XYZ file of C-alpha atoms in Angstrom:
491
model
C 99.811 51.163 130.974
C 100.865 48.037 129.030
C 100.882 44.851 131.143
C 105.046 44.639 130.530
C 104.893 48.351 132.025
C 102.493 47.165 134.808
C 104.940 44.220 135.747
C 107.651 46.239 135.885
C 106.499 49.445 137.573
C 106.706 48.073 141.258
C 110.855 48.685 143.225
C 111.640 46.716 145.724
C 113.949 47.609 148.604
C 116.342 45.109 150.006
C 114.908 43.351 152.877
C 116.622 43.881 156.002
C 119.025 41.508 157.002
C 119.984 40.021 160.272
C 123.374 38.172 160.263
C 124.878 35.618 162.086
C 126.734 35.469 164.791
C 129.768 33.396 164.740
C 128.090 30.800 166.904
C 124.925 30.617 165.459
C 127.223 30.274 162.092
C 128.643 27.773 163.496
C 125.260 25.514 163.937
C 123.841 26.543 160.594
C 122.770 24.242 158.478
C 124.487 26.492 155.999
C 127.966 26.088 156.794
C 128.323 22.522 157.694
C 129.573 19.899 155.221
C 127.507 18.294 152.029
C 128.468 15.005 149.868
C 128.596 15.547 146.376
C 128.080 12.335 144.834
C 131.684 10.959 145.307
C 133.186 14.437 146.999
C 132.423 16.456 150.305
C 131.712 20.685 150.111
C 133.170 21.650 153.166
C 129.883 24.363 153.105
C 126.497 24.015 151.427
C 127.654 27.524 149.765
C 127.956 27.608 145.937
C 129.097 30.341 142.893
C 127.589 29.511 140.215
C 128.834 29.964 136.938
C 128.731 33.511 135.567
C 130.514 34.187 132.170
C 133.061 37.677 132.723
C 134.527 37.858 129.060
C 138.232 37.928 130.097
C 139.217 35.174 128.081
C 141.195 35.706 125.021
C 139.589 35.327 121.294
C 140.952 32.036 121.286
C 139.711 31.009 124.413
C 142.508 30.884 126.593
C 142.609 31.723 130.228
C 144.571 34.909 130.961
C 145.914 36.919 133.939
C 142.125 38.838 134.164
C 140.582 35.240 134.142
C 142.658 34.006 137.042
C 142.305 37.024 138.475
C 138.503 36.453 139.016
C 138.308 33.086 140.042
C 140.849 34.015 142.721
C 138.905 36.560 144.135
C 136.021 34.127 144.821
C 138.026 31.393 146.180
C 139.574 34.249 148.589
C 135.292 33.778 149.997
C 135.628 29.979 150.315
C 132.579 29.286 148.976
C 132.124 25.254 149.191
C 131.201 25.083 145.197
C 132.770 27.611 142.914
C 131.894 26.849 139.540
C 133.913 27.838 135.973
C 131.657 29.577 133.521
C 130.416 28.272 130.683
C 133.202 26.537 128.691
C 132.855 26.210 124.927
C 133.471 22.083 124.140
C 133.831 22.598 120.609
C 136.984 23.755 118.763
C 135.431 26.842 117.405
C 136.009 30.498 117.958
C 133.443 31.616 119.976
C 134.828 35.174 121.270
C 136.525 35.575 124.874
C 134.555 32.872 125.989
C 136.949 29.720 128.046
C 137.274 26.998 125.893
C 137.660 23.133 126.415
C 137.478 22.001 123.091
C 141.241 20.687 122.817
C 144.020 19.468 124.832
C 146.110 22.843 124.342
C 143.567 24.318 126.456
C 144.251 22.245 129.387
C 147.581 23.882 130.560
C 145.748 26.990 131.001
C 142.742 25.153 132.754
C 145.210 23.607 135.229
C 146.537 27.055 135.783
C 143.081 27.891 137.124
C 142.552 25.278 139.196
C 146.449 25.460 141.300
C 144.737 29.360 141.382
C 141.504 28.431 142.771
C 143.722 26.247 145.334
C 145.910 28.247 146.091
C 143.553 31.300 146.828
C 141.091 29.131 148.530
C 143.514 27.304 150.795
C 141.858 24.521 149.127
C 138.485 24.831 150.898
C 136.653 25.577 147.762
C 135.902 22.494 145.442
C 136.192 23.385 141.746
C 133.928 22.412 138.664
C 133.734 23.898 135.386
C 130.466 24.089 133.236
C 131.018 22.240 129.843
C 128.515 24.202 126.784
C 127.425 24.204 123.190
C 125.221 26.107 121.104
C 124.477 26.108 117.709
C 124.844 29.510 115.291
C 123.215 32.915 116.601
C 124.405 35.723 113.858
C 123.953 39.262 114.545
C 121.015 41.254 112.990
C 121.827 42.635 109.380
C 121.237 45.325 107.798
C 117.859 45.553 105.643
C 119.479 45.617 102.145
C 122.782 43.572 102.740
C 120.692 40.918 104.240
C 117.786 40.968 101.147
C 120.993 41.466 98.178
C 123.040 38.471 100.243
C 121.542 36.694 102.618
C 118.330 35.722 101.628
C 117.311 32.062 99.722
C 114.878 33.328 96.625
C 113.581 29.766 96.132
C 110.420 29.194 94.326
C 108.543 29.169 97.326
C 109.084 32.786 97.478
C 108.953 33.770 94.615
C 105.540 32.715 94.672
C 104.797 34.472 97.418
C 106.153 37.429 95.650
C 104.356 37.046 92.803
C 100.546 36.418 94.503
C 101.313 39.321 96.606
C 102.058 41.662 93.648
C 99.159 39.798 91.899
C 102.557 39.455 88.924
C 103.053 35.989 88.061
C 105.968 37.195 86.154
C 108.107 37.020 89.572
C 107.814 33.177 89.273
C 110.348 33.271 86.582
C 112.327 36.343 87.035
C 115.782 36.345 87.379
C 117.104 36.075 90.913
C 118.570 39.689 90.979
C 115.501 41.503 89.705
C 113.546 39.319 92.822
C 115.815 40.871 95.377
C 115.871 44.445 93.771
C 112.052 44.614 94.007
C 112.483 43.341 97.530
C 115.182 45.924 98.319
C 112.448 48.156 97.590
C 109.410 46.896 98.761
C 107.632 48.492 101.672
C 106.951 46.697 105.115
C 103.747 44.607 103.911
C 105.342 43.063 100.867
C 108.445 42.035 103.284
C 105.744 40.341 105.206
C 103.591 38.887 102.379
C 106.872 37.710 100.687
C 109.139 36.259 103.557
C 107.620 33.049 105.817
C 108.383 33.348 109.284
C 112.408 32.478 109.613
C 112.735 34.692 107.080
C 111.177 37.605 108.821
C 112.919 36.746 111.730
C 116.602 36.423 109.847
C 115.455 40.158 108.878
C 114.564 41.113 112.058
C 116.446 40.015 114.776
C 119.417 37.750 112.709
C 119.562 34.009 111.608
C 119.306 31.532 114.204
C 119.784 27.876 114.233
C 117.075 25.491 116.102
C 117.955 22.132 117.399
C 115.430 20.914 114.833
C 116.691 22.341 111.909
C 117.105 18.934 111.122
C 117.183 19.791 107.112
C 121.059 21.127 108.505
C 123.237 18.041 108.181
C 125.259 19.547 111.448
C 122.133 19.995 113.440
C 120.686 16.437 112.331
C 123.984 14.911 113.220
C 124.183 16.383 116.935
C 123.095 13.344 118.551
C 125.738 11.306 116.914
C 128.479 14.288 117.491
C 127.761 15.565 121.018
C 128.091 12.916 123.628
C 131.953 12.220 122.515
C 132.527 15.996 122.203
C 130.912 16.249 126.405
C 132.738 13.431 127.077
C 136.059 14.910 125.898
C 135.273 17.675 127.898
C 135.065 16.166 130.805
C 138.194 13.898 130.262
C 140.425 17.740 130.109
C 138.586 18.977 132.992
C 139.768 16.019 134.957
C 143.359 16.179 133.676
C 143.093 19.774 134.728
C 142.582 18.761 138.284
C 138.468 20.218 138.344
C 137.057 18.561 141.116
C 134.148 17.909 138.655
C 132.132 19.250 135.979
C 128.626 20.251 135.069
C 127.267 19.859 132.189
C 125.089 23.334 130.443
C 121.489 22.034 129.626
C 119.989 25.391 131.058
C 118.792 28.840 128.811
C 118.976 29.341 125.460
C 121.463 27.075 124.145
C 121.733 23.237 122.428
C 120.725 20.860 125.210
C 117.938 22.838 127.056
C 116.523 22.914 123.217
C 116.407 19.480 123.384
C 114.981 19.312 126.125
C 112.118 21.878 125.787
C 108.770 20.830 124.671
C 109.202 23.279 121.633
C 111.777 20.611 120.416
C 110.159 18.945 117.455
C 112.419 16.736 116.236
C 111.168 13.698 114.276
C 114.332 11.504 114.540
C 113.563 9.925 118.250
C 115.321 12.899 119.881
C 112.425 15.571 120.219
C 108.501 14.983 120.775
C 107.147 13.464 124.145
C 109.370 13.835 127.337
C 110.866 10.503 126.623
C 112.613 11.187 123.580
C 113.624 15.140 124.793
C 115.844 13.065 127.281
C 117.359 10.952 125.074
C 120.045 12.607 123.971
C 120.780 14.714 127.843
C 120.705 11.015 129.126
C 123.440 10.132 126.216
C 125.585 12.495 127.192
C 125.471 11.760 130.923
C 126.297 8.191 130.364
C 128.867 9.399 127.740
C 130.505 11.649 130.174
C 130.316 9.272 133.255
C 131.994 6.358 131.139
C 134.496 8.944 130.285
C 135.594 10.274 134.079
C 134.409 6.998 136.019
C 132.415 7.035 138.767
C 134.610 8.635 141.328
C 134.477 11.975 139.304
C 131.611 14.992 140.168
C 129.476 14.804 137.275
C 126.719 17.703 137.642
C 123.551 19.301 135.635
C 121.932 22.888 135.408
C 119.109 22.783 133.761
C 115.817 24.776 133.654
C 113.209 24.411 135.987
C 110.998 26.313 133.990
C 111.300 27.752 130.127
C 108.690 30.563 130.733
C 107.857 30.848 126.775
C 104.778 29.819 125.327
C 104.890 26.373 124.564
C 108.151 25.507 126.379
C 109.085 23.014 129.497
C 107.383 23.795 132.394
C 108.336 22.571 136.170
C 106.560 19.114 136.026
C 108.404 18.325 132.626
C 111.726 19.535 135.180
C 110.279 17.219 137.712
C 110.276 14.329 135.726
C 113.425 15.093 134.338
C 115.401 15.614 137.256
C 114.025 11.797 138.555
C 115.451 10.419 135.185
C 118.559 12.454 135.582
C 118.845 10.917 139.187
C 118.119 7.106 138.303
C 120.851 8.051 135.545
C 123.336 8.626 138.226
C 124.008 12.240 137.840
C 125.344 13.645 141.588
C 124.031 17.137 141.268
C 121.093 19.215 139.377
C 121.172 23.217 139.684
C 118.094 24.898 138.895
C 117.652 27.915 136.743
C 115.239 29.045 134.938
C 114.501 30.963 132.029
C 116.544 32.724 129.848
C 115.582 31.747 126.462
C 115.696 33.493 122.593
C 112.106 33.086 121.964
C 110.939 36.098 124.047
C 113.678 37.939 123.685
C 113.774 41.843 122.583
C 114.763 42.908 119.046
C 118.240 43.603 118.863
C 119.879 47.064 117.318
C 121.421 46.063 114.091
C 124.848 45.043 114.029
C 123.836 43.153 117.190
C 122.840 39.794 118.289
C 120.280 38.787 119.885
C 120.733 38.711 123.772
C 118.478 35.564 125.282
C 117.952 37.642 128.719
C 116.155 40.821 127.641
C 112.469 39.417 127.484
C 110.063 38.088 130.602
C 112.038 34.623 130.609
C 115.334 36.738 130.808
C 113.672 38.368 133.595
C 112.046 35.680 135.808
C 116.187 34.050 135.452
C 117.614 37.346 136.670
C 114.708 38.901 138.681
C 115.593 42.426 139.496
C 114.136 44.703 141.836
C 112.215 46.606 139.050
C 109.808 43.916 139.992
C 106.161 42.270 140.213
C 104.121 42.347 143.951
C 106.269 39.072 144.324
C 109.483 41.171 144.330
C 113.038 39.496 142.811
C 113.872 37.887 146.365
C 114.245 34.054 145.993
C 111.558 33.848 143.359
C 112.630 30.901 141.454
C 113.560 28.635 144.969
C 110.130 26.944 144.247
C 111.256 24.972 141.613
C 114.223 23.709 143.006
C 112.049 22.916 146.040
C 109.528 20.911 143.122
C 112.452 18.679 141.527
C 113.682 17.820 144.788
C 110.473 16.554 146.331
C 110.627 14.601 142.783
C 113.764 13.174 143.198
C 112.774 12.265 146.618
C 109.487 10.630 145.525
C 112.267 8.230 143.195
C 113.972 7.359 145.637
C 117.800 9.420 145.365
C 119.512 11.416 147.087
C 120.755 13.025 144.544
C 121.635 17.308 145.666
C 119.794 19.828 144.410
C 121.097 23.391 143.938
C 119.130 26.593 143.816
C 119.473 30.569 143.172
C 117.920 33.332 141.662
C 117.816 36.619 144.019
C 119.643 35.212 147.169
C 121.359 37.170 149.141
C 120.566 37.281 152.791
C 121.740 34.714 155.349
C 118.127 34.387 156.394
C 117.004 33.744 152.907
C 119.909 30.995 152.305
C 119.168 29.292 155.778
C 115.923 29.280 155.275
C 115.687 27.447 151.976
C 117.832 24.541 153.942
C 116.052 24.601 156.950
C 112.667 23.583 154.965
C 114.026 21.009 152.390
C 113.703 23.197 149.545
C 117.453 22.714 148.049
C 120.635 21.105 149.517
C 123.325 23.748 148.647
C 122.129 27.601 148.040
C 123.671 29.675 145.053
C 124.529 33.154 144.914
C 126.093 34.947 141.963
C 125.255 38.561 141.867
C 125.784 39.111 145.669
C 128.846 37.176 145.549
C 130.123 38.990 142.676
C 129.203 41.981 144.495
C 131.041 40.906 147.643
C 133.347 37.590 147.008
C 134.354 37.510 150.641
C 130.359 37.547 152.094
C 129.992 33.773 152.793
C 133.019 33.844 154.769
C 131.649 37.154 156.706
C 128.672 35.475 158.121
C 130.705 32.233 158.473
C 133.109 34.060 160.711
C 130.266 36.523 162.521
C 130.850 39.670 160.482
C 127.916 39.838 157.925
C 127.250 43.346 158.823
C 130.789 44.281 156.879
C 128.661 42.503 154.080
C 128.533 44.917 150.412
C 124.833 43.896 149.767
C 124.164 43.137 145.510
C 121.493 46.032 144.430
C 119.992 43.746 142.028
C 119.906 46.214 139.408
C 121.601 43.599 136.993
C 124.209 47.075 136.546
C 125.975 43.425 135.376
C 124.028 41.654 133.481
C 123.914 44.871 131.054
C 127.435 44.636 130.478
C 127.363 40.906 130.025
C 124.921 42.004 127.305
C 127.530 44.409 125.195
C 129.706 41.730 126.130
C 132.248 44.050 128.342
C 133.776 42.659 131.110
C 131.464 41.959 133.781
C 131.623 44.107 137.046
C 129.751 45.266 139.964
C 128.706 49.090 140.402
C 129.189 48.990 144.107
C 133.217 48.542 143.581
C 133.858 48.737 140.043
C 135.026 52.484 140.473
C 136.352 52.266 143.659
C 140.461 53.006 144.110
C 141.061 52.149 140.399
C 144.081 54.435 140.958
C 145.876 52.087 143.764
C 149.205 50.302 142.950
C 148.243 47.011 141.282
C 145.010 47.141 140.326
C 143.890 46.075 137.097
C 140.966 48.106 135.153
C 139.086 47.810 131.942
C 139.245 50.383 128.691
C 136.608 52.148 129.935
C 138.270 51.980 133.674
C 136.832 50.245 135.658
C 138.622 47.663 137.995
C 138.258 43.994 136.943
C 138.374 42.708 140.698
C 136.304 43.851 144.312
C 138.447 45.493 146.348
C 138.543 43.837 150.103
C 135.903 45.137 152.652
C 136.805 43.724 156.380
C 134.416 44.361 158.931
């Protein structure tokens, strides 16, 4: 059995869960109030972002996205956050978007929503992103007639490989004809590594494809676009906004040890916070200082050669003495592992063992998917501590048990405790144990029945609900149908 097999071959059941009465609710740690730099949670409860693809192409929010967001503020979670929100003016797919003022109408929309539904007990932030180009994985000959640069770097590869010096002159088209034709080992004689990979699994930008006069310019272009992000989120009435350095996209690259920038931005620690520092301050000068200014960011990369929780450590201190008012955890969830795609398909940064360890299922290890990833959180906090700020510290990764979430506050490890696959499987479950009735709790699988269908980039769902009285007046369903919102389970 190959170690991935071994890993993998162990289930986990659900531990059993004990819930709350309402009076021992009522002294929990849990559900009692939190400062957020300049803002109070009314519970230490959080949703964290999740991204549900009901946006239009553009970007827009629609009926299906308010419909969403209102079924978790109907929970009351203290912290519901917006997923990630594209800060460029780009198309991007049905992802949110924040990269012009037209969005903001829209935005505001959500937030009266989130009011609204919430009876404004939920505080609202949205999580501002950017990533640089991921294309989907071509097909063998269009990508070797099209796609690939025959420079003369090649075709000397070409031509020691075929022992033909000829190739070093040949015209272009006869290079990519032989190539069109050439078995597996002359692919891999005659391409160098990105090129193998552009085959393989699609072209893919790096942060420190600095030879790109985009990529070299993103520490001159990003802290204004943040910034500008974070001006519409206030106009849009967010209570606050976080700011995406987490996973696979442009500012965890930065800040991963795999960055190898030579311009100042990449290299030791010190220069891998440069730019996430930048746009901090950027963003802060932007909303003032009475505005929720938040970071998620990895505690761990979990590929060879990437961040690991002392480089999150230190971060998180410099983050703090920067004045940031919040740091979620995450960890994981990166390209560089990441399974070979079909072609026709991109590739999906959640698919290889960092994909895993950020959405631990219970296909699992001997240490099971159960609050796995709390550790770090529990790491960056003593840090913080050690500095001397306050500063909160979220965490998640497999929560879903009052005991689990009480537990991680009654030992220090985190100040507010995340949850989004058992709050997407039941919206209304912090407000069942709040109010005494967590046995009426629908209990996540953690399957990741989800995650798959974030992966084929359908709208997200839960199994436990997402066929469940799709025929009742009023409910909305997919193509496929399956209902876009959990139906209401009261104890």
């Amino acid at each position: 059995m190959s170690a991935v097999a071994e890993r993998f071959k162990i289930r986990h059941r659900l531990p059993a869960a004990r819930w709350p009465t309402r009076e021992e609710a009522a002294r929990a740690r849990l559900f009692q109030p939190a400062r957020i730099g300049p803002v109070m949670a009314e519970q230490r409860t959080w949703v964290p972002a999740m991204v549900p693809w009901r946006a239009t192409d553009d970007g827009f929010v629609t009926d299906e996205v308010l419909a969403w967001y209102a079924r978790f503020a109907e929970g009351r979670p203290g912290v519901l956050v917006v997923e990630a929100t594209g800060i460029r003016d780009v198309a991007s797919g049905p992802l949110l978007r924040i990269g012009d003022d037209r969005f903001v109408p829209g935005l505001r929309r959500l937030v009266e929503t989130v009011r609204e539904r919430s009876a404004g007990h939920t505080r609202l932030f949205i999580q501002a992103i950017d990533f640089v180009a991921v294309r989907r994985r071509p097909e063998p000959e269009k990508f070797l007639r099209r796609f690939l640069d025959v420079d003369a770097a090649l075709r000397g590869r070409l031509a020691e490989a075929t022992r033909d010096a000829a190739w070093r002159q040949a015209p272009e088209t006869a290079v990519r004809e032989r190539l069109v034709g050439a078995d597996r080992a002359l692919l891999e004689a005659t391409l160098d590594d990105r090129q193998r990979e552009a085959l393989d699994y699609g072209y893919r930008e790096r942060i420190w494809d600095t030879h790109l006069p985009h990529i070299r310019e993103l520490p001159r272009v990003l802290p204004g676009l943040f910034a500008e992000a974070g001006r519409r989120a206030r106009e849009a009435g967010f209570d606050g906004i976080e700011l995406h350095y987490a996973h696979a996209y442009t500012m965890a690259s930065f800040l991963s040890r795999l960055n190898t920038r030579d311009d100042g931005y990449g290299g030791p620690r010190e220069q891998r916070v440069r730019l996430p520092l930048e746009v901090l301050g950027a963003v802060r000068a932007r909303v003032g200082g009475d505005y929720v200014v938040g970071i998620r960011y990895l505690g761990d990369d979990v590929v060879a050669g990437g961040s690991d929780v002392e480089d999150a450590a230190w971060f998180g201190a410099r983050f703090a003495e920067a004045g940031v008012d919040y740091l979620s955890v995450s960890k994981g969830g990166r390209f560089e592992d990441a399974k070979q795609p079909r072609v026709g398909e991109a590739v999906y940064p959640y698919t290889g063992r960092s994909g895993y360890e950020c959405m631990p299922t219970v296909l699992s290890d001997e240490r099971g998917p159960f609050a796995r990833n709390v550790p770090l959180a529990a790491r960056i906090r003593g840090a913080i501590r050690e500095a001397g700020f306050d500063t909160s510290v979220v965490t998640s990764g497999g929560i879903g048990t009052f005991e689990q979430a009480e537990g991680i506050l009654e030992r220090g490890e985190a100040d507010f405790v995340a949850a989004a696959r058992q709050s997407l499987a039941d919206p209304d479950w912090w407000e069942k144990m709040r109010a005494g009735a967590g046995a009426s709790v629908r209990r996540c699988e953690f399957t990741n029945y989800c995650e798959g269908l974030d992966q084929m980039h359908k709208p997200v769902t839960c199994k436990l609900w997402d066929r469940v009285g799709t025929d009742e007046p009023g409910v909305r369903v997919t193509a496929d149908g399956r209902r876009l919102t959990a139906p209401t389970v009261r104890s």
